[in-house]
CSV table of C-alpha atoms and ligand atoms in Angstrom, one decimal:
chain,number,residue,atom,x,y,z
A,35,UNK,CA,40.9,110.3,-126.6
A,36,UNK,CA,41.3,113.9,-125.2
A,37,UNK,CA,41.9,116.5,-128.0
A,38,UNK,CA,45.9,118.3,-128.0
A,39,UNK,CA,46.3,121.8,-128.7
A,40,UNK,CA,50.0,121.8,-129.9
A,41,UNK,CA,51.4,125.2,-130.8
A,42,UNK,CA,54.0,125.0,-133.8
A,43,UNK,CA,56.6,128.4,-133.1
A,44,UNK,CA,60.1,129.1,-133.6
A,45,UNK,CA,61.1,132.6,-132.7
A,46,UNK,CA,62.7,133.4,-136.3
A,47,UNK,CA,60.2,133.8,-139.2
A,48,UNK,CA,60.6,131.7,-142.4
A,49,UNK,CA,61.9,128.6,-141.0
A,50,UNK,CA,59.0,126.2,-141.9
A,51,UNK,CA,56.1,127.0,-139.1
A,52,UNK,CA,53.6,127.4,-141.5
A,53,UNK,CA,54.8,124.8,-143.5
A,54,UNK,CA,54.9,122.2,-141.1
A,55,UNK,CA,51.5,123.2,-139.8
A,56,UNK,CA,49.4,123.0,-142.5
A,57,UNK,CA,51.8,119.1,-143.2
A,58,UNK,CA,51.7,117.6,-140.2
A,59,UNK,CA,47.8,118.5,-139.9
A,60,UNK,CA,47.3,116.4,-143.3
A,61,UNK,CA,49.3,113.9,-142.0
A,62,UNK,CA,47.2,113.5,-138.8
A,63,UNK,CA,44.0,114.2,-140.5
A,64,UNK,CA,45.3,111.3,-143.3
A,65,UNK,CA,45.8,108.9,-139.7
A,66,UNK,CA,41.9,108.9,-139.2
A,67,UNK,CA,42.1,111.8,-137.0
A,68,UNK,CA,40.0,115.3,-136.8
A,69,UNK,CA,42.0,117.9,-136.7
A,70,UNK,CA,41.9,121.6,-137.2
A,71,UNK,CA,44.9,123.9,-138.1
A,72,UNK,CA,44.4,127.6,-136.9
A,73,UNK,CA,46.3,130.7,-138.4
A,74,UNK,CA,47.6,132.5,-135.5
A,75,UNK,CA,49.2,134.8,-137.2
A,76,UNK,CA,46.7,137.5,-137.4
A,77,UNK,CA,47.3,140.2,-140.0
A,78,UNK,CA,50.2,138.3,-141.8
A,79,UNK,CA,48.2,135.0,-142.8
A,80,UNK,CA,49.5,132.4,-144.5
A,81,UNK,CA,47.9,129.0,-143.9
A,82,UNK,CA,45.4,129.6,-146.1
A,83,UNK,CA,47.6,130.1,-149.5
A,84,UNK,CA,49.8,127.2,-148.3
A,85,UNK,CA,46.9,124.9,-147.5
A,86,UNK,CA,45.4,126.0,-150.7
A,87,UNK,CA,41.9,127.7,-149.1
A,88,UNK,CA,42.6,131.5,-149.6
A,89,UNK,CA,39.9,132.1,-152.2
A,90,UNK,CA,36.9,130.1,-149.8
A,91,UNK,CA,37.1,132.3,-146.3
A,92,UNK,CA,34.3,133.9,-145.4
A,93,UNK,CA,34.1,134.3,-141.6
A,94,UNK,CA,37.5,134.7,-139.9
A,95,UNK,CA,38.6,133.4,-136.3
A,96,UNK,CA,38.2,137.2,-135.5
A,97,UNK,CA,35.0,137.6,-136.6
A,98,UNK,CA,33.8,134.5,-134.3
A,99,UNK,CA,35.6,136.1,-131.6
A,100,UNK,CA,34.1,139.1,-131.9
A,101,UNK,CA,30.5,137.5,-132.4
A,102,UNK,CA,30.1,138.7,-136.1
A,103,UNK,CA,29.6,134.4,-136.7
A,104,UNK,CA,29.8,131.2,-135.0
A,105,UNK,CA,33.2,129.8,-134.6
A,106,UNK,CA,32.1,126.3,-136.7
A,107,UNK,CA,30.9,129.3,-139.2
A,108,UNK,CA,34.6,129.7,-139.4
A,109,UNK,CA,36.2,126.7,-139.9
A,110,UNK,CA,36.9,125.5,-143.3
A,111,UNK,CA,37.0,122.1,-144.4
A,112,UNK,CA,39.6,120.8,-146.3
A,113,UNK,CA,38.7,119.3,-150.3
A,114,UNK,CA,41.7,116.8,-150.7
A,115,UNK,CA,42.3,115.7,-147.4
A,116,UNK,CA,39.1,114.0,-145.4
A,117,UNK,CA,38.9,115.2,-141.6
A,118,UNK,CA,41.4,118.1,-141.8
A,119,UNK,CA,39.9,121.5,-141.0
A,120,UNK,CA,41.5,125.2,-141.0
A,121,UNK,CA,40.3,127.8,-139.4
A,122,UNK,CA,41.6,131.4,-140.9
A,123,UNK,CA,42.6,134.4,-139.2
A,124,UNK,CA,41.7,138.3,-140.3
A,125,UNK,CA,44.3,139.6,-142.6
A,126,UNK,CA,43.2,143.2,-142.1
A,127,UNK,CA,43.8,143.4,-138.3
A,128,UNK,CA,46.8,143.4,-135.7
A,129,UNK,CA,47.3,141.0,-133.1
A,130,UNK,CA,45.3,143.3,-130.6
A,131,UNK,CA,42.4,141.6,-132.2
A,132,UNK,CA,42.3,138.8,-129.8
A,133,UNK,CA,43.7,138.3,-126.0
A,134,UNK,CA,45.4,135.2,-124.4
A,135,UNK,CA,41.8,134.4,-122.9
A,136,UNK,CA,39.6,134.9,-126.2
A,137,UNK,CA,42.4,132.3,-127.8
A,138,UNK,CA,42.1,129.7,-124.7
A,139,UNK,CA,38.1,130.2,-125.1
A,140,UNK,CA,38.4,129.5,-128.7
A,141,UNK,CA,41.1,126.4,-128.3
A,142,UNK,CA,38.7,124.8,-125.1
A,143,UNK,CA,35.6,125.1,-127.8
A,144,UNK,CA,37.4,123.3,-130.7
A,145,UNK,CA,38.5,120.8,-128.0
A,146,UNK,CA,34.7,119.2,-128.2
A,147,UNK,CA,34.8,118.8,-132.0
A,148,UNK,CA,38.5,117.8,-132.7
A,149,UNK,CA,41.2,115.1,-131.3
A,150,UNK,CA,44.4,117.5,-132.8
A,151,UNK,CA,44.0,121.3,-133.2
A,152,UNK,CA,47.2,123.2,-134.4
A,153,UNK,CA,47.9,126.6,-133.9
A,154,UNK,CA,50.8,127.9,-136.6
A,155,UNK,CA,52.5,131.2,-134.3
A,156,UNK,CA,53.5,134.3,-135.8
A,157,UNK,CA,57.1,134.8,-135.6
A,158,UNK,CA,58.5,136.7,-132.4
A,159,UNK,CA,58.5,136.7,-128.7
A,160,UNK,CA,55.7,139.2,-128.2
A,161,UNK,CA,52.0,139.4,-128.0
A,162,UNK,CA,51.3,137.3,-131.1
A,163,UNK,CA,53.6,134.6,-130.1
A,164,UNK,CA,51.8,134.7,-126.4
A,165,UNK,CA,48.2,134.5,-127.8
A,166,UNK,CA,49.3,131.5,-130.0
A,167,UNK,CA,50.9,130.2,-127.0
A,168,UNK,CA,48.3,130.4,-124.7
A,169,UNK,CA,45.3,127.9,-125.8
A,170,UNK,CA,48.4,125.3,-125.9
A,171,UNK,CA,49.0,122.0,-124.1
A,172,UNK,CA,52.2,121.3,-125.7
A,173,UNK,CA,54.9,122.3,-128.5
A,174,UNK,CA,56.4,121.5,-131.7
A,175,UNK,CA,59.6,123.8,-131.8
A,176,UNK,CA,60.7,124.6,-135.8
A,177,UNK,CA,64.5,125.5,-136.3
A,178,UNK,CA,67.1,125.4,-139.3
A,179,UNK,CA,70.3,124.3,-138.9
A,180,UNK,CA,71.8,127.9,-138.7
A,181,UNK,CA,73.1,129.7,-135.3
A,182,UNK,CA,70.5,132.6,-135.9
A,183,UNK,CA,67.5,130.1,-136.0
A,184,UNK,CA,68.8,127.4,-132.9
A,185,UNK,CA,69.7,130.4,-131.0
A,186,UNK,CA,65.8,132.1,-130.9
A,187,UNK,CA,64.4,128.8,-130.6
A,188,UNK,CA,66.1,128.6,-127.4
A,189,UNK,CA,64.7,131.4,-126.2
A,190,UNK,CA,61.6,130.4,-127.6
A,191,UNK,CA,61.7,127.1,-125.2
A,192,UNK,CA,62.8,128.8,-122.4
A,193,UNK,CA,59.3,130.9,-122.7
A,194,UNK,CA,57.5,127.7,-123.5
A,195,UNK,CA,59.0,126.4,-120.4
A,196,UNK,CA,57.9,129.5,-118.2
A,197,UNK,CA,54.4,128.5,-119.8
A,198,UNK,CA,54.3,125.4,-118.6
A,199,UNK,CA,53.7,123.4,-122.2
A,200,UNK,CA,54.9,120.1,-122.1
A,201,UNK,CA,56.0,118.1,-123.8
A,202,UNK,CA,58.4,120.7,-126.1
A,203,UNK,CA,59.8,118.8,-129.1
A,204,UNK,CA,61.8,120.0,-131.7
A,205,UNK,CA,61.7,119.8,-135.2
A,206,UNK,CA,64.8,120.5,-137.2
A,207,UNK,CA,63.4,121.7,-140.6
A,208,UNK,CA,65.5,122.2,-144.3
A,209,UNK,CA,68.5,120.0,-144.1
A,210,UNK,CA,71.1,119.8,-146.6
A,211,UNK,CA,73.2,116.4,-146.0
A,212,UNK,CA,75.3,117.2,-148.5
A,213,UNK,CA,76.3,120.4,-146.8
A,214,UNK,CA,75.9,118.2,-143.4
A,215,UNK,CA,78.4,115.7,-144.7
A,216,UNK,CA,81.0,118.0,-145.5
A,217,UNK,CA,81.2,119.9,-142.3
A,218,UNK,CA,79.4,123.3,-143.7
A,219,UNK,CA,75.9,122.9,-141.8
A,220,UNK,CA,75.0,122.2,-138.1
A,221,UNK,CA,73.9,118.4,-137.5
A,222,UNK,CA,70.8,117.1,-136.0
A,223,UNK,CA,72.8,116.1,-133.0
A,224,UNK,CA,74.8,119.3,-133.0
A,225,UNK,CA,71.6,121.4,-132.5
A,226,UNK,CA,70.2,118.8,-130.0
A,227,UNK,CA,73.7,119.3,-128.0
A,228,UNK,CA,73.2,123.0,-127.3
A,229,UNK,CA,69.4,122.9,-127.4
A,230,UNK,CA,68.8,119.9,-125.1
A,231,UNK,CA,65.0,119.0,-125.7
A,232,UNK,CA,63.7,115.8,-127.4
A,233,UNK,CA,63.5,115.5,-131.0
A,234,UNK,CA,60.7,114.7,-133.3
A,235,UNK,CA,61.6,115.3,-136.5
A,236,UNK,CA,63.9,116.3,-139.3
A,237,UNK,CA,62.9,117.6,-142.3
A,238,UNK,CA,64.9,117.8,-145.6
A,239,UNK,CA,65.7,120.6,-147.7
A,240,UNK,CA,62.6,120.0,-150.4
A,241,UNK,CA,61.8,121.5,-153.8
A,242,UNK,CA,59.0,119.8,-153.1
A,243,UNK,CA,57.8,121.9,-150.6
A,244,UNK,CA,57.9,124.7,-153.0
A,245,UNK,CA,55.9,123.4,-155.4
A,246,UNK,CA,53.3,121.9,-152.7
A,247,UNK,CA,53.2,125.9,-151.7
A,248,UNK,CA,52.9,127.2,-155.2
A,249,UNK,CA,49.9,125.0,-156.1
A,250,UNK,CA,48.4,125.4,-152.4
A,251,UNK,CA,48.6,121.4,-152.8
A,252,UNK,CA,49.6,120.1,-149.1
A,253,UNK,CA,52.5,117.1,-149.7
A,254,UNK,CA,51.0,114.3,-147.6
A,255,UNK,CA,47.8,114.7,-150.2
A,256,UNK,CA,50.8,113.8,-153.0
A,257,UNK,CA,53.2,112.0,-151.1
A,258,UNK,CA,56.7,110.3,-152.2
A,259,UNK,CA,59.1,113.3,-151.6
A,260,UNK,CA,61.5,112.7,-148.7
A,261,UNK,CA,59.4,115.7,-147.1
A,262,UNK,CA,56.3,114.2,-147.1
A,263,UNK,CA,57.6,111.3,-145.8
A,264,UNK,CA,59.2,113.7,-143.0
A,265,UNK,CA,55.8,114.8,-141.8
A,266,UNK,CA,54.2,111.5,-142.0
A,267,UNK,CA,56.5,110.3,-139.2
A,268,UNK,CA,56.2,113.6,-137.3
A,269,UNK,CA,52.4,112.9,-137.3
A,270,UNK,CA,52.9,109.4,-136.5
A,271,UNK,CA,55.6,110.3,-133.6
A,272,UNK,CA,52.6,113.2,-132.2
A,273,UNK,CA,50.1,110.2,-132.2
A,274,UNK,CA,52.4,108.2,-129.8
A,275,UNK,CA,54.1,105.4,-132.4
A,276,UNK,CA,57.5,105.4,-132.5
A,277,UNK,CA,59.2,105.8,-135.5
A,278,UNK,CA,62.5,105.4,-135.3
A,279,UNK,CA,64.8,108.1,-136.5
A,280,UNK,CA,67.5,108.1,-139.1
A,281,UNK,CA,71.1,108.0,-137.8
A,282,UNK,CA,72.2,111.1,-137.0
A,283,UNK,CA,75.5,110.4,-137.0
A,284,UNK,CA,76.5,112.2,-141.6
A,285,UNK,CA,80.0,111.1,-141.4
A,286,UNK,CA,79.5,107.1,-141.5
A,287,UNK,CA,80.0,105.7,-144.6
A,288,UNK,CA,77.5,105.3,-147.1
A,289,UNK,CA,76.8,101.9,-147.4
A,290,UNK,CA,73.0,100.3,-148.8
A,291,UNK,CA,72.1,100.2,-145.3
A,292,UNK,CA,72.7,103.9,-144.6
A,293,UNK,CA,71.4,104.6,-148.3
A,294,UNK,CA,68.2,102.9,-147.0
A,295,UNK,CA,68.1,104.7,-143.3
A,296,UNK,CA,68.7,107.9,-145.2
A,297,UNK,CA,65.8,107.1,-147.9
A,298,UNK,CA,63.4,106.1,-145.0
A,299,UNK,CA,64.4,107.6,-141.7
A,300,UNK,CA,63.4,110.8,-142.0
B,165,UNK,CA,85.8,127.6,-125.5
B,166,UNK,CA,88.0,130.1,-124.6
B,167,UNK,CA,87.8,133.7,-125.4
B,168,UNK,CA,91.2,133.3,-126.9
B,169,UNK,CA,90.1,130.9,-129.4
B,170,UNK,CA,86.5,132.4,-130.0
B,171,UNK,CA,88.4,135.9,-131.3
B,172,UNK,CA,91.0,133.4,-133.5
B,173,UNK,CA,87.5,132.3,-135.5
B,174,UNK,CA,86.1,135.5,-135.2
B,175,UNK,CA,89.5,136.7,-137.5
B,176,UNK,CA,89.1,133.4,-139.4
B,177,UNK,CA,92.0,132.2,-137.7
B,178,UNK,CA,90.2,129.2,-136.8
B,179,UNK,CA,89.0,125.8,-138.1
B,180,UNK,CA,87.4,128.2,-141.0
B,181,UNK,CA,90.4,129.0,-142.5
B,182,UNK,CA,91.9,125.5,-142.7
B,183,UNK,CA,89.4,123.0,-143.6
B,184,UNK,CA,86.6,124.6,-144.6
B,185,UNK,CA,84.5,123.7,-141.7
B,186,UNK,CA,82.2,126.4,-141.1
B,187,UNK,CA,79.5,124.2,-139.7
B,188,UNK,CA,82.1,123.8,-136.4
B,189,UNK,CA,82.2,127.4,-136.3
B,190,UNK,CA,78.2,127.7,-136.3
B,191,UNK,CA,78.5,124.8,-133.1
B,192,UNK,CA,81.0,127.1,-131.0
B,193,UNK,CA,79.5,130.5,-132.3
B,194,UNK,CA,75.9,128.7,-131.0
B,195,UNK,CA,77.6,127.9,-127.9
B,196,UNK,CA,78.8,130.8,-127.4
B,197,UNK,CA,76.0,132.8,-127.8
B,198,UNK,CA,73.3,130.6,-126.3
B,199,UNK,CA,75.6,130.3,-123.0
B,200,UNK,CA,75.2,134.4,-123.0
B,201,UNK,CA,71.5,134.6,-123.5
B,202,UNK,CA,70.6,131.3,-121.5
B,203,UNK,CA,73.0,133.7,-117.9
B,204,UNK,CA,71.6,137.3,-118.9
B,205,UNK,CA,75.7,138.0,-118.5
B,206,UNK,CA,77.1,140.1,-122.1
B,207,UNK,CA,80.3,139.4,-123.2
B,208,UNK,CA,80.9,143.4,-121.6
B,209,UNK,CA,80.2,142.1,-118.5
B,210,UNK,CA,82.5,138.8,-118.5
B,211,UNK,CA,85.0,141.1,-120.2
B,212,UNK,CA,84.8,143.3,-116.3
B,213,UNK,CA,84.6,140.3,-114.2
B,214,UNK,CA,88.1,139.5,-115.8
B,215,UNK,CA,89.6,142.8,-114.9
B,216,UNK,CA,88.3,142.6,-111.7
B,217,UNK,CA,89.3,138.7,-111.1
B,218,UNK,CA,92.7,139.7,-111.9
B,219,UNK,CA,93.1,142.9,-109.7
B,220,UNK,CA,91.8,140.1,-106.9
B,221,UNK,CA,93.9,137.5,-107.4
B,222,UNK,CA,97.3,139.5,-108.7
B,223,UNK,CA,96.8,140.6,-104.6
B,224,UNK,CA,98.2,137.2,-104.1
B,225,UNK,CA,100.0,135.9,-106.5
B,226,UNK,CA,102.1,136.8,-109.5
B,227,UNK,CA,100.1,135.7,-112.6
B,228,UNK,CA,100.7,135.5,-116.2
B,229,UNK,CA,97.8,138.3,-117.6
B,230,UNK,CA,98.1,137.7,-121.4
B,231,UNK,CA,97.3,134.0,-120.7
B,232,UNK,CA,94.0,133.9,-119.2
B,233,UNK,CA,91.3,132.3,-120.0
B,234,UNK,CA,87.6,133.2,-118.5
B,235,UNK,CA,84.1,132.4,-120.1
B,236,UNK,CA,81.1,130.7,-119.8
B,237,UNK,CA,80.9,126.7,-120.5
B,238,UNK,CA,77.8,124.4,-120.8
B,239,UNK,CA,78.2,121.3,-118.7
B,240,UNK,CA,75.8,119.5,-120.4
B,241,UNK,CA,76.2,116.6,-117.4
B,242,UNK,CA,73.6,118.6,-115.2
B,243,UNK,CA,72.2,121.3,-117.4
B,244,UNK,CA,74.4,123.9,-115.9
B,245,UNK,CA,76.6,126.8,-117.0
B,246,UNK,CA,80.4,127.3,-115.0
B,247,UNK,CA,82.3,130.2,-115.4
B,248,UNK,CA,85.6,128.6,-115.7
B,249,UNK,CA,88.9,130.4,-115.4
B,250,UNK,CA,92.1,129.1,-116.2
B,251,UNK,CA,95.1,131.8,-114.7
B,252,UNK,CA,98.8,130.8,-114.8
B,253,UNK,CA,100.6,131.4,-111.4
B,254,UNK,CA,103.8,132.6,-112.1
B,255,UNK,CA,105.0,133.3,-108.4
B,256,UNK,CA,102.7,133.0,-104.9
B,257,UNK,CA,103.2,136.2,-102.7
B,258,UNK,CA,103.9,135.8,-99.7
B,259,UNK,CA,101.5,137.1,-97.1
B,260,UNK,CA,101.7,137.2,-93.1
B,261,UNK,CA,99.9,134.3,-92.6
B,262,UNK,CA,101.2,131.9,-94.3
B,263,UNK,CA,103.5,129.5,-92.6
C,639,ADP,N1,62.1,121.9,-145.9
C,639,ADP,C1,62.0,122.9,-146.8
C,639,ADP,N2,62.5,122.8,-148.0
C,639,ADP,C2,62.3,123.8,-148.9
C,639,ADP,N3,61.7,124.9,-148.6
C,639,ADP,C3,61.1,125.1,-147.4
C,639,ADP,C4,61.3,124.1,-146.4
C,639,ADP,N4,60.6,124.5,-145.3
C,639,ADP,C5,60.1,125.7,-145.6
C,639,ADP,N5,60.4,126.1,-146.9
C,639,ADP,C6,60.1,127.4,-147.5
C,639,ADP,O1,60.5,128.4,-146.7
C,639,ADP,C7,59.6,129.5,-146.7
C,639,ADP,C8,59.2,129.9,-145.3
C,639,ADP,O2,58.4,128.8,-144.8
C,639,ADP,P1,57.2,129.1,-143.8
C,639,ADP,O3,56.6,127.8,-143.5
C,639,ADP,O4,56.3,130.1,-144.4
C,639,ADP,O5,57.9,129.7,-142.6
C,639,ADP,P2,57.4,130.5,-141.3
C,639,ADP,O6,55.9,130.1,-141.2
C,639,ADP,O7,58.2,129.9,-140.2
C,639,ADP,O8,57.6,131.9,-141.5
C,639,ADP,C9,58.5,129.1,-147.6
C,639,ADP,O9,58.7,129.7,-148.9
C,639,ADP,C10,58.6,127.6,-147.7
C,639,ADP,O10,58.1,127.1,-148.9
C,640,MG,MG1,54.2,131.5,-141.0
């Protein structure tokens, strides 16, 4: 199989890019697959506290760019999960650090050793979101259900499209179905209306996720929160299975059958 | 949506005030604002294009001003945006070459 570089961006910050990183890598890596997840957010990072490595980094990306190490100096290898790898940015730098090129050079070398590598973007539309960008094959787009987050991601796509990523696939990320159901939060299909890429996933609105983040404790590694069963099935729908998606129609009636869809579908 | 009906929500005048359905306003709000960014065109510059549209057309024909409508829609058919304009005709000048 040829390795994917998929960049994971949103425009807005705090909508669940680092989040869904660090998850849907564990998921992938729990699939039998090597994969690496690489902080692209250079001098705000955040995928190692969330994927629980902060206190073992030694050699940064930056430093391998630079030549200070080799780049498999680097990478870290995850405890918990077998064949998931991070590889950690400087948290003392800017995004000058590295250029479009140095991140395509980087992406190409990881390519030998890995069949998924995951870049998590800083937020924005500038140089840190084009350096993420630019080692990519193909996107996962991260939005909430709220106009400010849906309208940057469009921009976001439009950029992705300029860059020729394919495919660009949305994932809709902390919703409430209670506030779904009673008309005070955008649907799934309301955001897929005005935003008119393909889906792959919706994630619920999860304590659990803030607990996985407190403990640096990735979810798939715990599993049976409706979250982690949310990035399970985006992993799964990366890898080419199809998983079939929970209706997105909130206002049928709740019968078992929905009950189960809802429990399941994610 | 009409600009009509966008500056009713905007006042709360809309859906928000009845029902409680802020999640409808977020959808036409989106819309809205996504149709703007996706054209380059601000709401300034549609807000122009209807002053100009009107000295145009009120050349020809006698129209009803505080009725019209003029914005932006997504026809989500073809992936387009139309500038749609709805203007009530109250009379049709007549000019030398018509019959
Ligand atoms: N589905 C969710 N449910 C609950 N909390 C979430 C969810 N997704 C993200 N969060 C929380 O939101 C915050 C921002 O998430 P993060 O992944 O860091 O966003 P980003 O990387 O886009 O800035 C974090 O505190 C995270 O734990
Ligand atoms: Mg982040």
């Amino acid at each position: 199989m040829a390795s994917r570089v998929i960049v994971v961006t949103s425009g807005k910050g705090g909508v669940g890019k680092t989040t869904t990183t660090a998850n849907v890598a564990a998921a992938l890596a729990e699939m039998g697959n090597k994969v690496v997840a690489i902080d692209g957010d250079v001098g705000l990072r955040n995928l190692d506290v969330v994927m629980g490595m902060e206190n073992r980094i030694v050699y940064t990306l930056i430093d391998a760019i630079e030549g200070a190490c080799r780049l498999n100096q680097a990478v870290i290898r995850d405890k918990r999960v077998e064949n998931l790898y991070m590889l950690p940015t400087a948290q003392s730098r800017t995004k000058d650090a590295v250029t479009p090129q140095q991140m395509i050079d980087v992406c190409n070398e990881l390519r030998k050793d890995y069949d998924y590598i995951l870049v998590d973007c800083p937020a924005g539309i500038e140089a840190g979101f084009k350096n993420a960008a630019a080692g990519a094959d193909e996107a996962l787009v991260v939005a909430t259900p709220e106009v400010s987050s849906v309208r940057d991601a469009d921009r976001i796509i439009g950029l992705l499209e300029a860059m020729e990523k394919s495919p660009i696939r949305l994932i809709v990320n902390r919703i409430r179905r209670d506030m779904v159901k009673r008309g005070d939060m955008l649907g799934v299909s309301d955001v897929l209306d005005v935003l008119a890429i393909d889906l792959i996933g919706m994630i619920p609105d999860d304590e659990a996720i803030i607990t996985s983040a407190n403990s640096g404790i990735l979810l798939t590694a715990s599993s049976g929160s409706p979250a982690s069963r949310a990035f399970k099935n985006i992993a799964a729908r990366v890898a080419g299975e199809d998983v079939p998606f929970m209706n997105l129609d909130s206002n049928e009636s709740a019968g078992i059958f929905h009950r189960i869809k809802t429990m399941f579908g994610f | 949506m009409s600009f009509i009906s966008n500056f009713s929500n905007l006042l709360g005048l809309g859906r928000m005030g009845r029902a409680g359905k802020s999640g409808d306003m977020a959808k036409s709000r989106l819309t809205l604002a996504i149709a703007h960014d996706r054209t380059d065109i601000s709401p300034g510059t549609i807000e122009n294009m209807r002053h100009d549209i009107i000295d145009v057309i009120k050349k020809y024909a006698e129209i009803d001003e505080e009725h019209i409508e003029l914005d932006l829609e997504n026809d989500k058919s073809n992936g387009y945006f139309a500038l749609v304009a709805s203007i009530p005709v109250m009379k049709v000048r007549r000019t030398r070459g018509s019959l």
